[in-house]
GROMACS .gro file of N, CA and C in nm:
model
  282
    1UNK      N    1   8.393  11.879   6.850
    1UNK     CA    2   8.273  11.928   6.913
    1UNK      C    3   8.296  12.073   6.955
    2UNK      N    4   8.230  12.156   6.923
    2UNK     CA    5   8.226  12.300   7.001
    2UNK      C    6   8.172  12.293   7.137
    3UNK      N    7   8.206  12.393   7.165
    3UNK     CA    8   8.181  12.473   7.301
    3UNK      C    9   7.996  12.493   7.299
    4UNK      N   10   7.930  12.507   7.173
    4UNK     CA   11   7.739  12.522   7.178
    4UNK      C   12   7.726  12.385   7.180
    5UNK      N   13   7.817  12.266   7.116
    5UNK     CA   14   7.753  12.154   7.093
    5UNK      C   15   7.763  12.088   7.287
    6UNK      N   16   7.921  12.109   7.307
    6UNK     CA   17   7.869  12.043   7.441
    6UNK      C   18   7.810  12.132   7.572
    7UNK      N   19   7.790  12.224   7.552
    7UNK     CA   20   7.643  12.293   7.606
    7UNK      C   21   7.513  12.172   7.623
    8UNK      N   22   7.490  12.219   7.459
    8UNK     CA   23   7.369  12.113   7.380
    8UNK      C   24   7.386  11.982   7.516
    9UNK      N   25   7.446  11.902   7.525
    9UNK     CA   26   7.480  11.803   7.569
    9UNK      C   27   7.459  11.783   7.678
   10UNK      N   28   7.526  11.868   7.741
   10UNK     CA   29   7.440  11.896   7.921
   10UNK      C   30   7.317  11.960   7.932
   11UNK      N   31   7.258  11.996   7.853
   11UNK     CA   32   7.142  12.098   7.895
   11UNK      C   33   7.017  11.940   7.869
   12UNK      N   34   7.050  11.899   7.720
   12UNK     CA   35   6.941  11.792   7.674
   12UNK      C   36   6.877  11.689   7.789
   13UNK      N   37   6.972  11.593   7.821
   13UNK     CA   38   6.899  11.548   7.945
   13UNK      C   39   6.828  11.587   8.043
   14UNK      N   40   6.853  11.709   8.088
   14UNK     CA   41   6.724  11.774   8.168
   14UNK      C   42   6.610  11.809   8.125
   15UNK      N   43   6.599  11.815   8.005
   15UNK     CA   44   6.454  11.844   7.905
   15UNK      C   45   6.419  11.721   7.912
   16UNK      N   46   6.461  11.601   7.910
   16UNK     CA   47   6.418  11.443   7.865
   16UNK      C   48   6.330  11.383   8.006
   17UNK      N   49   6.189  11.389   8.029
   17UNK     CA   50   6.131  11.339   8.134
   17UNK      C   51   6.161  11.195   8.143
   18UNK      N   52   6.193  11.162   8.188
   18UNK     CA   53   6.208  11.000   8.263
   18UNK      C   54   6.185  10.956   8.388
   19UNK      N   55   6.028  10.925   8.388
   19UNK     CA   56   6.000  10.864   8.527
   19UNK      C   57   5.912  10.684   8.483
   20UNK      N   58   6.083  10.594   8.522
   20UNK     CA   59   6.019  10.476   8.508
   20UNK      C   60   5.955  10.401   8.601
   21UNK      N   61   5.900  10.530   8.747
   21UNK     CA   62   5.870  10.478   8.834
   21UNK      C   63   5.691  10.482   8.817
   22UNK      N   64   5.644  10.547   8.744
   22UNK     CA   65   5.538  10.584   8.687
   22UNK      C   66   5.507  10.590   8.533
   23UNK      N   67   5.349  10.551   8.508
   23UNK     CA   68   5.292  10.559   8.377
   23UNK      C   69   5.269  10.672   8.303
   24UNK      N   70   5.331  10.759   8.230
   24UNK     CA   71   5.280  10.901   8.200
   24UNK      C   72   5.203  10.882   8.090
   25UNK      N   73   5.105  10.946   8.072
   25UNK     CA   74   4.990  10.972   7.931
   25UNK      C   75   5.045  11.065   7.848
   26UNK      N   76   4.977  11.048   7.717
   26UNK     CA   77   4.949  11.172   7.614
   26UNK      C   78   4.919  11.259   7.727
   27UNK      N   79   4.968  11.414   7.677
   27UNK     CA   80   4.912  11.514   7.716
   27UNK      C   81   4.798  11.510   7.618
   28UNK      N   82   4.718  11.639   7.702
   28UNK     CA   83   4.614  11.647   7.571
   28UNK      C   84   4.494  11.591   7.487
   29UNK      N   85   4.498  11.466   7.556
   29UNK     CA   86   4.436  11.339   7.506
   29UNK      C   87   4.313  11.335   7.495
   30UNK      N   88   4.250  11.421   7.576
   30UNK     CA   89   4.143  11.430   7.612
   30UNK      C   90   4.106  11.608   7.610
   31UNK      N   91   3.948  11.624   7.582
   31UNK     CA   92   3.933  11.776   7.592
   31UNK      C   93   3.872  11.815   7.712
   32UNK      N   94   3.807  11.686   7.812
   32UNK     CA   95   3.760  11.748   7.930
   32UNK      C   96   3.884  11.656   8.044
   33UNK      N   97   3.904  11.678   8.169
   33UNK     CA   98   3.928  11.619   8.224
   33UNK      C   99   3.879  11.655   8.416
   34UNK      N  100   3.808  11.527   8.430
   34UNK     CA  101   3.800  11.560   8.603
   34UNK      C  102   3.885  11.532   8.718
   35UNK      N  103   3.870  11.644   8.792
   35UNK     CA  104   4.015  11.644   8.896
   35UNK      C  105   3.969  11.661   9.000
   36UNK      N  106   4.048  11.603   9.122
   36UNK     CA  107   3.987  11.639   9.271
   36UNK      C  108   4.088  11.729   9.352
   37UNK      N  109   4.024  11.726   9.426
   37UNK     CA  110   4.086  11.794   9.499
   37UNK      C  111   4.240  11.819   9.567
   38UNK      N  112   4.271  11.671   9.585
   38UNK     CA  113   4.423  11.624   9.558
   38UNK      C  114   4.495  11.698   9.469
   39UNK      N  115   4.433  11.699   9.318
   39UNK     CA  116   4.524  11.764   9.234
   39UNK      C  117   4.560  11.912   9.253
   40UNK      N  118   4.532  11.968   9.324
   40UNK     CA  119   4.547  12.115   9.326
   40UNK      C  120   4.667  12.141   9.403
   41UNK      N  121   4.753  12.231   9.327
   41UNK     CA  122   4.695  12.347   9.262
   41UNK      C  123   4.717  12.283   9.131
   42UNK      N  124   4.596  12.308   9.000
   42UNK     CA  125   4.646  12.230   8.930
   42UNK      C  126   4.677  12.321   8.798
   43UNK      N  127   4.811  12.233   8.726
   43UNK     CA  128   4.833  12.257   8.604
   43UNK      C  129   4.788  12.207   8.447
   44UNK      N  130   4.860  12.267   8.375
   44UNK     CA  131   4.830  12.206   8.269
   44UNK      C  132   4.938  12.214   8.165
   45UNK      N  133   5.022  12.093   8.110
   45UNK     CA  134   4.975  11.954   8.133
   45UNK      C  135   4.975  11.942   8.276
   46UNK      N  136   4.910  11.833   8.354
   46UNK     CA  137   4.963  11.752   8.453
   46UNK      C  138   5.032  11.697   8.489
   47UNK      N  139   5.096  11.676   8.617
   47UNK     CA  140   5.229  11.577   8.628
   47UNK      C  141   5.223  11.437   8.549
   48UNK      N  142   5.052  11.399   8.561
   48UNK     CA  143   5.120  11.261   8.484
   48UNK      C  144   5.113  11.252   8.334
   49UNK      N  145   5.092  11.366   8.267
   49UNK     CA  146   5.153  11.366   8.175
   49UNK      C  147   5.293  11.386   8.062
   50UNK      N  148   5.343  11.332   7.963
   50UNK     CA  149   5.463  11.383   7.911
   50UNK      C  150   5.442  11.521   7.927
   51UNK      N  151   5.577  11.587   7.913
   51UNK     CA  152   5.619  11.696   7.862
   51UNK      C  153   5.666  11.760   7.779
   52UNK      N  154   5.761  11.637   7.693
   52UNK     CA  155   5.825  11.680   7.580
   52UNK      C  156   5.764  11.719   7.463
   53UNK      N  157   5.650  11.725   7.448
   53UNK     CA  158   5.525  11.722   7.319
   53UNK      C  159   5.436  11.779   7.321
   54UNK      N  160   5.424  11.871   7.445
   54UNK     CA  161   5.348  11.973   7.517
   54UNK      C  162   5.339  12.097   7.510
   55UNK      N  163   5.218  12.215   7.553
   55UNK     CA  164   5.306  12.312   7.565
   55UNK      C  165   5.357  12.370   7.679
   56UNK      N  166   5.388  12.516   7.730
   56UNK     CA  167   5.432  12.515   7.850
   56UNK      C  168   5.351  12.523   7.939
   57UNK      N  169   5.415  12.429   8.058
   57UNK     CA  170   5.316  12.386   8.194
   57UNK      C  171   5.228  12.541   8.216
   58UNK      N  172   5.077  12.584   8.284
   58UNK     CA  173   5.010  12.663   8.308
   58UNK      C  174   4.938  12.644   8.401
   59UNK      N  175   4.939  12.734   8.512
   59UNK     CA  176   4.866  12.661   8.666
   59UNK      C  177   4.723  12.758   8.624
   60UNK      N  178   4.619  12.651   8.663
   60UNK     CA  179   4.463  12.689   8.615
   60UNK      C  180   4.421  12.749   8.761
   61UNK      N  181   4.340  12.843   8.774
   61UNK     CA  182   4.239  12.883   8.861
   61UNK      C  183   4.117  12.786   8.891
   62UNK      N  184   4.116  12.724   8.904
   62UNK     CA  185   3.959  12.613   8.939
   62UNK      C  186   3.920  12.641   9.058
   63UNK      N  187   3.972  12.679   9.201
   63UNK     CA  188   3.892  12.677   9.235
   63UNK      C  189   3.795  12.700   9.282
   64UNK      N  190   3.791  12.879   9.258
   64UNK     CA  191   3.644  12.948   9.340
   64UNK      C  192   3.512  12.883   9.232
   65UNK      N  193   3.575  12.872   9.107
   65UNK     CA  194   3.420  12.814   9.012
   65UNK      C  195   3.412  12.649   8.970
   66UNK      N  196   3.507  12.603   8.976
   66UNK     CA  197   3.495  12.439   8.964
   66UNK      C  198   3.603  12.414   8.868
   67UNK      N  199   3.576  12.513   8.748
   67UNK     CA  200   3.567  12.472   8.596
   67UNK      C  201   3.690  12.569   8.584
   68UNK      N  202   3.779  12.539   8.485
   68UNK     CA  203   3.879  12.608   8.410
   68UNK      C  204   3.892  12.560   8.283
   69UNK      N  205   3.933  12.629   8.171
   69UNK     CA  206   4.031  12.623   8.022
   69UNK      C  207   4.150  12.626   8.017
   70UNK      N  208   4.273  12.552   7.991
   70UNK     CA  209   4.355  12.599   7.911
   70UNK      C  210   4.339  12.655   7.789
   71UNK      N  211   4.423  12.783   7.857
   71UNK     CA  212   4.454  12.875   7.691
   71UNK      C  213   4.483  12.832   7.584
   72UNK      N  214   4.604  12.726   7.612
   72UNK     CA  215   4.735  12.687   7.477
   72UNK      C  216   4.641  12.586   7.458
   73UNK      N  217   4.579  12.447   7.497
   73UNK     CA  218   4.552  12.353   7.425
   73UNK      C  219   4.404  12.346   7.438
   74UNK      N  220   4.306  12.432   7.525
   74UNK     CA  221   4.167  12.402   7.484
   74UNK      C  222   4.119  12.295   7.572
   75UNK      N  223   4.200  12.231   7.640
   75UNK     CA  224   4.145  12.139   7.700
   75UNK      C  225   4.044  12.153   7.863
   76UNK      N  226   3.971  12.141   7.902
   76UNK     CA  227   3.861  12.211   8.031
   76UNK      C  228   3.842  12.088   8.135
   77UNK      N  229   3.884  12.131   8.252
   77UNK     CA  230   3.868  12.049   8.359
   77UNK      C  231   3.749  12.102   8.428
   78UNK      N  232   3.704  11.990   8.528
   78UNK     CA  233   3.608  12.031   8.605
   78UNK      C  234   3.684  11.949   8.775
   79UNK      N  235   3.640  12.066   8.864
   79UNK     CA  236   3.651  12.014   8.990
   79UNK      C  237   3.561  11.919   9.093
   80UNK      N  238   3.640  11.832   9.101
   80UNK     CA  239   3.542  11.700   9.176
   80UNK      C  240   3.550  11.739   9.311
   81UNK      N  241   3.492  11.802   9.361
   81UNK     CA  242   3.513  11.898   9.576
   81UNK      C  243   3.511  11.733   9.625
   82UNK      N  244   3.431  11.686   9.598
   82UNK     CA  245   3.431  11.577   9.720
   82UNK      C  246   3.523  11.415   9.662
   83UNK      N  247   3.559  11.418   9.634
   83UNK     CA  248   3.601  11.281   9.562
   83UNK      C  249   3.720  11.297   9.660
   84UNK      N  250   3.791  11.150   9.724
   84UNK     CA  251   3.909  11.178   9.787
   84UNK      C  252   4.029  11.135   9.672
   85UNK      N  253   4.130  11.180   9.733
   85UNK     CA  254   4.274  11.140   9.661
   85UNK      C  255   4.270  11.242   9.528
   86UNK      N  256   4.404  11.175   9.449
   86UNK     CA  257   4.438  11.251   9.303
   86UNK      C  258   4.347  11.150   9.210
   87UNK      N  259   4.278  11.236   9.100
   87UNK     CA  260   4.180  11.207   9.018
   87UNK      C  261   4.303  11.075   8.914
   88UNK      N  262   4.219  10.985   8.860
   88UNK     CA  263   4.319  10.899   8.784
   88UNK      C  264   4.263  10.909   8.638
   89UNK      N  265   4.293  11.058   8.575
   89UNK     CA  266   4.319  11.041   8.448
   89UNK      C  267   4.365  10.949   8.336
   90UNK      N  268   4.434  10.850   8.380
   90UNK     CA  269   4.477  10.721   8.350
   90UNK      C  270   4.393  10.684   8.268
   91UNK      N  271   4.262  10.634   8.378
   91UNK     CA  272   4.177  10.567   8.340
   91UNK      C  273   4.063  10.618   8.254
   92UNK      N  274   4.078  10.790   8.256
   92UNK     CA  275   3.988  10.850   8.136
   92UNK      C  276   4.062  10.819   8.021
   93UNK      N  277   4.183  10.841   7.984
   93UNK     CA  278   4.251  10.814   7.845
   93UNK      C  279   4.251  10.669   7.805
   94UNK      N  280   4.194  10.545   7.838
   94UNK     CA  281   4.256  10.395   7.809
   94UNK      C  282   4.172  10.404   7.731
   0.00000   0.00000   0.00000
């Protein structure tokens, strides 16, 4: 093994998301998605989505106008002001 391969080796597992304490989605899955207020400040992908298949995380402006785009994937959220808690995207992707 070289000296790049076991680099390689320690670095890989930190790229590898593993949370078996939670359900993660497709990123992407969807082209609109609604979010409350909870979620902010919000990114894109979202926490509960993978990462490995993604592109890189991007924190959106939503909230002086509601509405934002991601650049990289196109996908457009809208802000829910009054809804309590974190929005459950979950249940938009099933």
């Amino acid at each position: 093994m070289t000296c790049q391969n076991a680099a390689m080796k320690t670095i890989m597992p930190a790229l590898v998301q593993d949370d078996s304490d939670h359900q993660l989605i497709a990123p992407n899955a969807l082209h609109h998605y609604t979010v409350n207020m909870a979620d902010l400040p919000l990114s894109c992908p979202m926490p509960e989505m993978f990462l490995w298949n993604s592109h890189p995380k991007v924190y959106l402006a939503i909230e002086a106008t509601g509405w934002a785009k991601c650049s990289y994937c196109g996908a457009e959220y809208t802000l829910n002001r009054i809804a309590p808690g974190n929005a459950d995207i979950k249940a938009e992707t099933d």
